Amino acid sequence: MHHVLCGLADNAAVPPELVDRLIAVADEDTAANLARRADLSHAQAVALAAHVEESAVQLAYEGRLTSADVDPVEQPDAALALLDERVGSPEWARLLAADPSVERREKLAACHGLPSDVVETLAADLDVRVVAELALWTTSEWAAKLARHPHAEVRRAVAANEATPPAVLAMLITGYGLPPAQRCLVCDREQKPFVHDPHCPRLDCDLMPGASCDGSHESTLHDMQQAALRNPATPTEAVVGFADHPSLLLRWALAARTDLPSQVYGRLAADPTPGVRADVAENPAIDDALIRVSAGDRDPEVRRRLAHNPHVPLDVLTDLAGTTKIGATLLPRIAAASPAEVEELARSPHPAARMLLAQRRDLPPEIRDALAADPDAKVVKSIASHPGLSEARLRAMVDRHGVRVVAKVAANPDATPAMLEDLTRREPPVQKAFREVARHPNATGSALHNCLADKQARPLAAGHPALPPHVIAELLTDTDWQVVEAAAANPSLPRAVMSGLLPQL
């Protein structure tokens, strides 16, 4: 990988004539960056695809190539990408359905809007992986047909397809109404009965750990049930019986559904596995009574996940904030709080509740300023990045709470250039503050120069357009490749330097 060229390929200030020169010398990594350029012309995209074959797929997905630009024989992967975007020729699909590469036929099977004759060809493919991929993405009509496929792997894919008719999903999950599957991936390869060793030493073995078949294809059928339980199209009445199933994975899959009767959620909330209870706690479909039960759960992860439930009452959330590590995040219930609730939270005697509110970035000025003057450092740290805070208030935060709030103050969008410079000169230095200053649009060249001394902030500072041009040029020879690439991508890099980095055509 040539890091200077990769950086230049990302540099929005590189003029078209230098982009042409980049295309002519691009390797696969540089081409990937060039393909993302917003200013790449159609002619340049065609030239790049011709020079670096691997880039054609990315360019196709980026909408830079048309069907007229791609030869499906010479560029089958790019043709597949255009088919996936529904802009390829139907004839390409017919050609690729007979491609000797199983991987390409699999990719084709995942494309939508294929001609009916191509779908029929793929449904009859001799490799079950192709048929299973088709089953995962195909239409309702074909999903219903493939649910009767003799291979259990195909049925498992049908169970995961949200287009599968609900009645068919009910048959798959219960086993009623369908003939038994005849084969699975396990008995295709091994003598029955067989249980795959989780520590299998065979390097060419791709069976999942624990995969097994005693003639009933039990591990694949289990996976099929799990897929159907996670499928929102599976009817509620077909899934409720799994709340007491001996399989942890099946109960766990059920816990995330939002269409269950309250008594089923109640049984899952009493599950011995914390992960199941945590999924129930975060589920927006549970009622107030169960929310309050989950708030008393002995497992901290269950309580933490409950805090993320959008319907958790504020009194419960306030209690959770005082006993559970929720983290610096804006919770859905806080984001949806009404103006009256916002005022209530701002006046709360509990710092944890005020800290949750301070994560919002749309607070009324009077509440924002009151939280900025809060005596609790955690509250101040949470509000420090809120837009609209004056320089005087930001400096007062730093004066009162020091290193605990410096990084968040540095991340404030209204932090002034002078203040950012001061923050980079603090003793002792705050490493996170350097990173925030290095990415801040108001940072000055002087502040960025100070940031270069920090290893993690150095690549960020190297890419900042306020860095002096001569410093950017010096960083092109840095020992850290990330710094080199960032400097080459810096739009303030002088054009003459850019040109000198590229060989003449």
Coordinates of C-alpha atoms in Angstrom, one line a residue:
M1 CA 0.0 0.0 0.0
H2 CA 1.3 3.5 -0.9
H3 CA 0.0 5.7 1.9
V4 CA 0.8 9.0 0.1
L5 CA -1.2 7.9 -2.9
C6 CA -4.1 6.6 -0.7
G7 CA -4.2 9.9 1.0
L8 CA -4.1 11.9 -2.2
A9 CA -7.0 9.8 -3.5
D10 CA -9.1 10.9 -0.5
N11 CA -8.0 14.6 -0.9
A12 CA -11.0 16.6 -2.0
A13 CA -8.7 19.4 -3.2
V14 CA -6.8 17.3 -5.8
P15 CA -7.7 18.8 -9.2
P16 CA -9.1 16.6 -12.0
E17 CA -5.8 16.4 -13.9
L18 CA -4.0 15.0 -10.9
V19 CA -6.9 12.5 -10.4
D20 CA -6.2 11.3 -13.9
R21 CA -2.5 10.8 -12.9
L22 CA -3.6 9.0 -9.7
I23 CA -5.8 6.6 -11.7
A24 CA -2.9 5.8 -13.9
V25 CA -0.7 4.6 -11.0
A26 CA -3.4 3.4 -8.6
D27 CA -3.1 0.1 -6.8
E28 CA -6.1 -1.7 -5.3
D29 CA -6.1 0.3 -2.1
T30 CA -5.7 3.7 -3.9
A31 CA -8.4 2.7 -6.3
A32 CA -10.8 2.0 -3.4
N33 CA -10.3 5.6 -2.2
L34 CA -10.6 7.1 -5.7
A35 CA -13.9 5.3 -6.2
R36 CA -15.4 7.2 -3.3
R37 CA -14.5 10.6 -4.6
A38 CA -17.6 12.8 -5.1
D39 CA -16.0 14.5 -8.1
L40 CA -15.0 11.4 -10.0
S41 CA -16.3 11.8 -13.5
H42 CA -17.9 9.0 -15.5
A43 CA -14.8 8.9 -17.8
Q44 CA -12.5 8.6 -14.9
A45 CA -14.6 5.9 -13.3
V46 CA -14.4 3.9 -16.6
A47 CA -10.7 4.4 -16.7
L48 CA -10.3 3.3 -13.1
A49 CA -12.3 0.2 -13.6
A50 CA -10.1 -0.7 -16.6
H51 CA -6.9 0.0 -14.7
V52 CA -7.8 -1.8 -11.4
E53 CA -10.2 -4.6 -12.1
E54 CA -11.2 -4.9 -8.4
S55 CA -12.5 -1.4 -8.3
A56 CA -15.2 -2.1 -10.9
V57 CA -17.5 -3.7 -8.3
Q58 CA -17.2 -0.7 -5.9
L59 CA -17.8 1.7 -8.8
A60 CA -20.8 -0.2 -9.9
Y61 CA -22.3 0.0 -6.4
E62 CA -21.4 3.7 -6.2
G63 CA -23.5 4.3 -9.3
R64 CA -20.4 5.4 -11.3
L65 CA -20.8 2.7 -14.0
T66 CA -23.7 1.8 -16.3
S67 CA -24.5 -1.4 -18.1
A68 CA -22.8 0.0 -21.2
D69 CA -19.5 0.2 -19.3
V70 CA -19.4 -3.4 -18.2
D71 CA -18.7 -6.6 -20.1
P72 CA -20.3 -9.5 -18.2
V73 CA -17.8 -12.0 -19.6
E74 CA -14.7 -10.0 -18.7
Q75 CA -16.1 -8.3 -15.6
P76 CA -18.6 -10.8 -14.1
D77 CA -18.4 -9.4 -10.6
A78 CA -19.1 -5.9 -11.7
A79 CA -22.0 -7.2 -13.7
L80 CA -23.3 -8.9 -10.6
A81 CA -23.1 -5.6 -8.7
L82 CA -25.2 -3.9 -11.3
L83 CA -27.7 -6.7 -11.3
D84 CA -27.8 -6.3 -7.5
E85 CA -28.6 -2.6 -8.0
R86 CA -31.3 -3.6 -10.6
V87 CA -29.6 -1.8 -13.4
G88 CA -28.0 -4.8 -15.2
S89 CA -29.3 -6.6 -18.2
P90 CA -31.5 -9.7 -17.8
E91 CA -29.3 -11.5 -20.3
W92 CA -26.4 -11.1 -17.8
A93 CA -28.5 -12.9 -15.2
R94 CA -29.0 -15.8 -17.6
L95 CA -25.3 -15.9 -18.4
L96 CA -24.2 -15.8 -14.7
A97 CA -26.8 -18.5 -13.7
A98 CA -24.5 -20.9 -15.5
D99 CA -21.3 -19.5 -14.2
P100 CA -18.9 -22.2 -13.0
S101 CA -18.2 -20.3 -9.8
V102 CA -20.5 -21.2 -7.0
E103 CA -19.8 -17.9 -5.2
R104 CA -21.0 -16.0 -8.2
R105 CA -24.2 -18.0 -8.5
E106 CA -24.8 -17.4 -4.8
K107 CA -24.4 -13.7 -5.3
L108 CA -26.8 -13.8 -8.2
A109 CA -29.3 -15.7 -6.1
A110 CA -29.3 -12.8 -3.6
C111 CA -30.3 -10.3 -6.3
H112 CA -33.9 -9.0 -6.5
G113 CA -35.9 -8.7 -9.6
L114 CA -34.4 -11.6 -11.5
P115 CA -36.2 -13.0 -14.6
S116 CA -38.5 -15.9 -13.7
D117 CA -36.5 -18.4 -15.8
V118 CA -33.3 -17.4 -13.9
V119 CA -35.0 -18.0 -10.6
E120 CA -36.1 -21.4 -11.8
T121 CA -32.6 -22.2 -12.9
L122 CA -31.2 -21.2 -9.5
A123 CA -33.8 -23.1 -7.6
A124 CA -32.7 -26.2 -9.4
D125 CA -29.0 -25.6 -8.8
L126 CA -27.0 -28.6 -7.9
D127 CA -25.2 -26.8 -5.1
V128 CA -27.5 -26.3 -2.1
R129 CA -25.7 -23.1 -1.1
V130 CA -27.0 -21.4 -4.2
V131 CA -30.6 -22.6 -3.5
A132 CA -30.4 -21.6 0.1
E133 CA -29.2 -18.1 -0.8
L134 CA -32.1 -17.8 -3.2
A135 CA -34.5 -19.0 -0.5
L136 CA -33.2 -16.2 1.8
W137 CA -34.0 -13.4 -0.5
T138 CA -36.7 -14.6 -2.9
T139 CA -40.3 -13.6 -3.3
S140 CA -43.2 -14.9 -1.2
E141 CA -44.3 -17.2 -4.0
W142 CA -40.9 -18.9 -4.4
A143 CA -40.3 -19.0 -0.6
A144 CA -43.5 -21.0 -0.3
K145 CA -42.2 -23.4 -2.9
L146 CA -38.8 -23.8 -1.5
A147 CA -40.2 -24.5 2.0
R148 CA -40.8 -28.0 0.7
H149 CA -37.3 -28.4 -0.6
P150 CA -35.8 -31.7 0.6
H151 CA -32.7 -30.1 2.0
A152 CA -33.0 -28.7 5.5
E153 CA -30.5 -25.9 4.8
V154 CA -32.9 -24.4 2.2
R155 CA -35.8 -24.6 4.7
R156 CA -33.6 -22.8 7.3
A157 CA -33.1 -20.0 4.8
V158 CA -36.8 -19.8 4.0
A159 CA -37.5 -19.4 7.7
A160 CA -35.3 -16.3 7.8
N161 CA -36.9 -14.7 4.8
E162 CA -39.4 -12.0 5.8
A163 CA -41.3 -12.4 2.6
T164 CA -42.2 -16.0 3.4
P165 CA -46.0 -16.3 4.0
P166 CA -46.9 -16.4 7.7
A167 CA -48.7 -19.8 7.2
V168 CA -45.6 -21.3 5.7
L169 CA -43.4 -19.9 8.6
A170 CA -45.9 -21.5 11.0
M171 CA -45.4 -24.9 9.3
L172 CA -41.6 -24.6 9.3
I173 CA -41.5 -23.7 13.0
T174 CA -43.9 -26.4 14.1
G175 CA -43.1 -29.1 11.6
Y176 CA -46.8 -29.6 10.8
G177 CA -48.0 -29.6 7.1
L178 CA -44.6 -30.2 5.5
P179 CA -42.9 -33.5 4.5
P180 CA -39.8 -34.2 6.6
A181 CA -36.5 -32.9 5.2
Q182 CA -34.3 -35.6 3.7
R183 CA -30.8 -34.1 4.0
C184 CA -28.7 -31.5 5.8
L185 CA -25.2 -30.2 5.5
V186 CA -24.1 -32.6 8.2
C187 CA -25.4 -35.8 6.7
D188 CA -24.3 -34.7 3.2
R189 CA -20.7 -35.1 4.4
E190 CA -20.6 -37.4 7.4
Q191 CA -22.0 -40.8 8.4
K192 CA -24.9 -40.6 10.8
P193 CA -25.0 -40.2 13.7
F194 CA -22.5 -37.4 13.8
V195 CA -21.7 -34.6 16.2
H196 CA -19.2 -32.1 15.0
D197 CA -16.3 -31.5 17.5
P198 CA -16.2 -27.8 18.5
H199 CA -12.4 -28.1 18.4
C200 CA -12.3 -29.9 15.0
P201 CA -8.7 -30.0 13.8
R202 CA -9.5 -30.3 10.1
L203 CA -8.5 -27.1 8.3
D204 CA -10.9 -27.8 5.4
C205 CA -14.0 -28.3 7.6
D206 CA -16.6 -25.6 7.5
L207 CA -19.3 -27.2 9.6
M208 CA -20.5 -25.1 12.5
P209 CA -19.3 -26.2 16.0
G210 CA -21.7 -28.7 17.5
A211 CA -23.5 -29.3 14.2
S212 CA -25.1 -32.7 14.4
C213 CA -27.4 -35.2 12.6
D214 CA -28.8 -38.5 13.8
G215 CA -31.1 -38.7 10.8
S216 CA -33.5 -36.0 12.0
H217 CA -31.1 -33.1 11.0
E218 CA -31.6 -31.8 14.5
S219 CA -29.0 -29.0 14.5
T220 CA -30.3 -27.5 11.2
L221 CA -33.9 -27.8 12.3
H222 CA -32.9 -26.0 15.5
D223 CA -31.3 -23.2 13.5
M224 CA -34.5 -23.1 11.3
Q225 CA -36.7 -22.6 14.4
Q226 CA -34.4 -19.9 15.7
A227 CA -34.6 -18.1 12.3
A228 CA -38.4 -18.3 12.3
L229 CA -38.6 -17.0 15.9
R230 CA -36.6 -14.0 14.9
N231 CA -38.7 -13.5 11.7
P232 CA -41.4 -10.8 12.5
A233 CA -43.6 -12.4 9.8
T234 CA -44.0 -15.6 11.9
P235 CA -47.4 -15.7 13.5
T236 CA -47.6 -15.0 17.2
E237 CA -49.6 -18.1 17.9
A238 CA -46.9 -20.3 16.3
V239 CA -44.1 -18.9 18.6
V240 CA -45.6 -18.5 22.1
G241 CA -45.0 -22.1 23.1
F242 CA -41.2 -21.6 22.9
A243 CA -41.2 -19.5 26.0
D244 CA -40.5 -22.6 28.1
H245 CA -38.4 -24.4 25.5
P246 CA -35.3 -26.2 26.9
S247 CA -33.1 -24.5 24.3
L248 CA -31.7 -21.2 25.6
L249 CA -31.1 -19.9 22.0
L250 CA -34.8 -20.4 21.1
R251 CA -36.0 -18.6 24.3
W252 CA -33.5 -15.8 23.6
A253 CA -34.7 -15.4 20.0
L254 CA -38.3 -15.1 21.3
A255 CA -37.4 -12.4 23.9
A256 CA -36.8 -9.7 21.3
R257 CA -40.2 -10.1 19.6
T258 CA -42.7 -7.3 20.0
D259 CA -46.0 -9.2 19.4
L260 CA -46.2 -11.5 22.4
P261 CA -48.9 -11.7 25.1
S262 CA -47.9 -10.1 28.4
Q263 CA -47.9 -13.4 30.2
V264 CA -45.3 -14.7 27.8
Y265 CA -43.1 -11.7 28.4
G266 CA -43.6 -12.4 32.1
R267 CA -42.3 -16.0 31.8
L268 CA -39.3 -14.8 29.8
A269 CA -38.6 -12.1 32.4
A270 CA -38.1 -14.9 34.9
D271 CA -35.8 -16.8 32.7
P272 CA -32.6 -18.1 34.5
T273 CA -30.4 -16.6 31.8
P274 CA -29.6 -12.9 32.2
G275 CA -29.4 -12.3 28.5
V276 CA -32.9 -13.4 27.9
R277 CA -34.2 -11.2 30.7
A278 CA -32.1 -8.3 29.4
D279 CA -33.7 -8.6 25.9
V280 CA -37.1 -8.6 27.6
A281 CA -36.2 -5.5 29.7
E282 CA -35.3 -3.5 26.6
N283 CA -38.3 -4.7 24.6
P284 CA -40.7 -1.7 24.0
A285 CA -43.7 -4.1 24.0
I286 CA -43.5 -4.9 27.7
D287 CA -46.0 -3.2 30.1
D288 CA -45.4 -0.9 33.0
A289 CA -45.8 -3.7 35.6
L290 CA -43.1 -5.8 34.0
I291 CA -40.8 -2.8 33.6
R292 CA -41.0 -2.3 37.4
V293 CA -40.3 -6.0 38.0
S294 CA -37.2 -5.8 35.7
A295 CA -36.0 -2.7 37.5
G296 CA -35.4 -4.9 40.6
D297 CA -33.5 -7.6 38.6
R298 CA -30.4 -8.8 40.4
D299 CA -28.3 -8.6 37.1
P300 CA -26.9 -5.1 36.3
E301 CA -27.0 -5.8 32.6
V302 CA -30.8 -6.3 32.8
R303 CA -31.2 -3.0 34.6
R304 CA -28.9 -1.2 32.1
R305 CA -30.9 -2.5 29.2
L306 CA -34.1 -1.5 30.9
A307 CA -32.8 2.0 31.0
H308 CA -32.7 1.9 27.1
N309 CA -36.4 0.9 26.9
P310 CA -38.2 3.9 25.3
H311 CA -41.2 3.4 27.6
V312 CA -39.5 3.3 31.0
P313 CA -41.2 5.7 33.4
L314 CA -39.0 8.6 34.6
D315 CA -39.2 7.6 38.2
V316 CA -37.9 4.1 37.4
L317 CA -35.2 5.6 35.1
T318 CA -34.1 8.0 37.8
D319 CA -33.7 5.1 40.3
L320 CA -31.8 3.0 37.6
A321 CA -29.4 5.9 37.0
G322 CA -28.4 5.9 40.6
T323 CA -27.7 2.2 40.8
T324 CA -26.6 1.2 37.3
K325 CA -23.8 2.1 35.0
I326 CA -25.7 3.5 32.0
G327 CA -22.8 5.4 30.3
A328 CA -22.6 8.7 28.6
T329 CA -25.5 8.2 26.1
L330 CA -28.8 9.8 25.3
L331 CA -31.5 7.4 26.3
P332 CA -34.6 7.1 24.2
R333 CA -36.9 8.0 27.1
I334 CA -34.8 11.2 27.8
A335 CA -34.8 12.1 24.1
A336 CA -38.6 11.9 24.1
A337 CA -39.2 13.8 27.4
S338 CA -41.8 16.5 27.2
P339 CA -40.9 20.2 28.1
A340 CA -42.5 19.6 31.5
E341 CA -40.5 16.5 32.1
V342 CA -37.3 18.2 31.1
E343 CA -37.9 20.9 33.7
E344 CA -38.7 18.2 36.3
L345 CA -35.4 16.3 35.5
A346 CA -33.5 19.6 35.6
R347 CA -34.7 20.2 39.2
S348 CA -34.2 16.6 40.3
P349 CA -32.2 16.3 43.6
H350 CA -30.4 13.3 42.0
P351 CA -27.3 14.2 40.1
A352 CA -27.7 11.0 38.0
A353 CA -31.1 12.2 36.7
R354 CA -29.6 15.6 35.8
M355 CA -26.7 13.9 34.1
L356 CA -29.1 11.9 31.9
L357 CA -30.9 15.1 30.9
A358 CA -27.6 16.8 30.2
Q359 CA -27.0 14.4 27.3
R360 CA -29.6 16.1 25.2
R361 CA -28.4 18.7 22.8
D362 CA -31.6 20.6 22.3
L363 CA -32.2 22.0 25.8
P364 CA -33.7 25.4 26.4
P365 CA -31.0 28.0 27.1
E366 CA -32.0 28.5 30.7
I367 CA -31.9 24.8 31.5
R368 CA -28.6 24.3 29.6
D369 CA -27.0 27.1 31.5
A370 CA -28.2 25.9 34.8
L371 CA -26.8 22.4 34.2
A372 CA -23.5 24.0 33.1
A373 CA -23.3 25.6 36.6
D374 CA -24.2 22.3 38.3
P375 CA -22.0 21.5 41.3
D376 CA -21.7 17.9 40.2
A377 CA -18.8 17.3 37.8
K378 CA -20.6 14.4 36.0
V379 CA -23.5 16.6 35.2
V380 CA -21.2 19.3 33.9
K381 CA -19.2 16.8 31.9
S382 CA -22.4 15.6 30.2
I383 CA -23.5 19.2 29.3
A384 CA -20.1 20.5 28.3
S385 CA -20.5 19.6 24.6
H386 CA -24.0 21.3 24.3
P387 CA -24.0 24.0 21.6
G388 CA -24.8 27.5 22.7
L389 CA -22.6 27.7 25.8
S390 CA -20.6 30.9 26.0
E391 CA -16.8 31.0 26.3
A392 CA -17.1 32.4 29.8
R393 CA -19.3 29.4 30.9
L394 CA -16.9 26.9 29.2
R395 CA -13.9 28.4 31.0
A396 CA -15.8 28.5 34.3
M397 CA -16.4 24.7 33.9
V398 CA -12.7 24.1 33.4
D399 CA -11.8 26.3 36.3
R400 CA -14.2 24.5 38.7
H401 CA -13.8 20.9 37.6
G402 CA -10.4 20.7 35.8
V403 CA -9.3 17.6 34.0
R404 CA -12.7 15.9 34.5
V405 CA -14.4 18.1 31.9
V406 CA -11.5 19.4 29.7
A407 CA -12.0 16.9 26.9
K408 CA -15.8 17.5 26.7
V409 CA -15.3 21.3 26.7
A410 CA -12.8 20.9 23.8
A411 CA -15.5 19.0 21.9
N412 CA -18.0 21.9 22.3
P413 CA -18.8 23.2 18.8
D414 CA -18.7 26.8 20.1
A415 CA -15.3 26.5 21.7
T416 CA -13.3 29.5 20.5
P417 CA -9.8 29.2 18.8
A418 CA -8.2 31.0 21.8
M419 CA -9.8 28.6 24.2
L420 CA -8.8 25.5 22.2
E421 CA -5.2 26.8 22.2
D422 CA -5.3 27.2 26.0
L423 CA -6.7 23.7 26.5
T424 CA -3.7 22.2 24.5
R425 CA -1.3 24.0 26.8
R426 CA -2.8 22.8 30.1
E427 CA -0.6 21.2 32.7
P428 CA -0.9 18.4 33.3
P429 CA -2.0 17.7 29.7
V430 CA -5.3 15.9 29.0
Q431 CA -4.7 13.4 26.2
K432 CA -8.4 13.1 25.1
A433 CA -8.5 16.9 24.8
F434 CA -5.8 16.8 22.2
R435 CA -7.9 14.4 20.1
E436 CA -11.0 16.6 20.4
V437 CA -9.0 19.8 19.5
A438 CA -7.4 18.0 16.5
R439 CA -10.7 17.4 15.0
H440 CA -12.3 20.7 15.9
P441 CA -13.1 23.1 13.0
N442 CA -12.1 26.1 15.1
A443 CA -8.6 24.8 16.0
T444 CA -5.8 27.1 15.0
G445 CA -2.4 26.1 13.5
S446 CA -0.8 26.7 16.9
A447 CA -3.3 24.4 18.7
L448 CA -2.8 21.7 16.1
H449 CA 0.9 22.0 16.4
N450 CA 0.5 21.2 20.1
C451 CA -1.7 18.2 19.2
L452 CA 1.0 16.7 17.0
A453 CA 2.9 15.8 20.2
D454 CA 0.1 13.3 21.2
K455 CA 0.4 10.0 19.4
Q456 CA -3.3 9.4 19.0
A457 CA -4.1 13.0 18.1
R458 CA -1.3 13.3 15.6
P459 CA -3.1 11.7 12.6
L460 CA -6.2 13.8 13.3
A461 CA -4.1 17.0 13.4
A462 CA -2.2 16.0 10.2
G463 CA -5.5 16.1 8.3
H464 CA -6.8 19.4 9.7
P465 CA -6.9 22.1 7.0
A466 CA -5.8 24.8 9.5
L467 CA -2.4 23.1 9.9
P468 CA 0.3 25.3 8.1
P469 CA 1.1 23.9 4.6
H470 CA 4.8 23.5 5.3
V471 CA 4.0 21.4 8.4
I472 CA 1.6 19.2 6.3
A473 CA 4.4 18.7 3.8
E474 CA 6.8 17.7 6.5
L475 CA 4.4 15.1 7.8
L476 CA 4.4 13.2 4.5
T477 CA 7.6 11.5 5.6
D478 CA 6.4 10.7 9.1
T479 CA 7.1 7.2 10.5
D480 CA 3.4 6.6 11.2
W481 CA 1.5 5.6 8.1
Q482 CA -1.7 7.0 9.4
V483 CA -0.1 10.5 9.8
V484 CA 1.3 10.2 6.2
E485 CA -2.1 9.3 4.8
A486 CA -3.9 12.0 6.7
A487 CA -1.4 14.7 5.6
A488 CA -1.7 13.6 2.0
A489 CA -5.5 13.9 2.3
N490 CA -5.3 17.3 3.8
P491 CA -7.0 19.8 1.4
S492 CA -4.5 22.5 2.5
L493 CA -1.6 20.5 1.0
P494 CA -0.1 22.8 -1.7
R495 CA -1.0 21.8 -5.2
A496 CA 2.7 21.9 -6.2
V497 CA 3.5 19.4 -3.5
M498 CA 0.6 17.2 -4.7
S499 CA 1.9 17.2 -8.2
G500 CA 5.4 16.4 -7.1
L501 CA 4.2 13.3 -5.4
L502 CA 2.9 11.8 -8.6
P503 CA 4.9 10.6 -11.6
Q504 CA 4.3 12.4 -14.9
L505 CA 2.1 10.6 -17.4

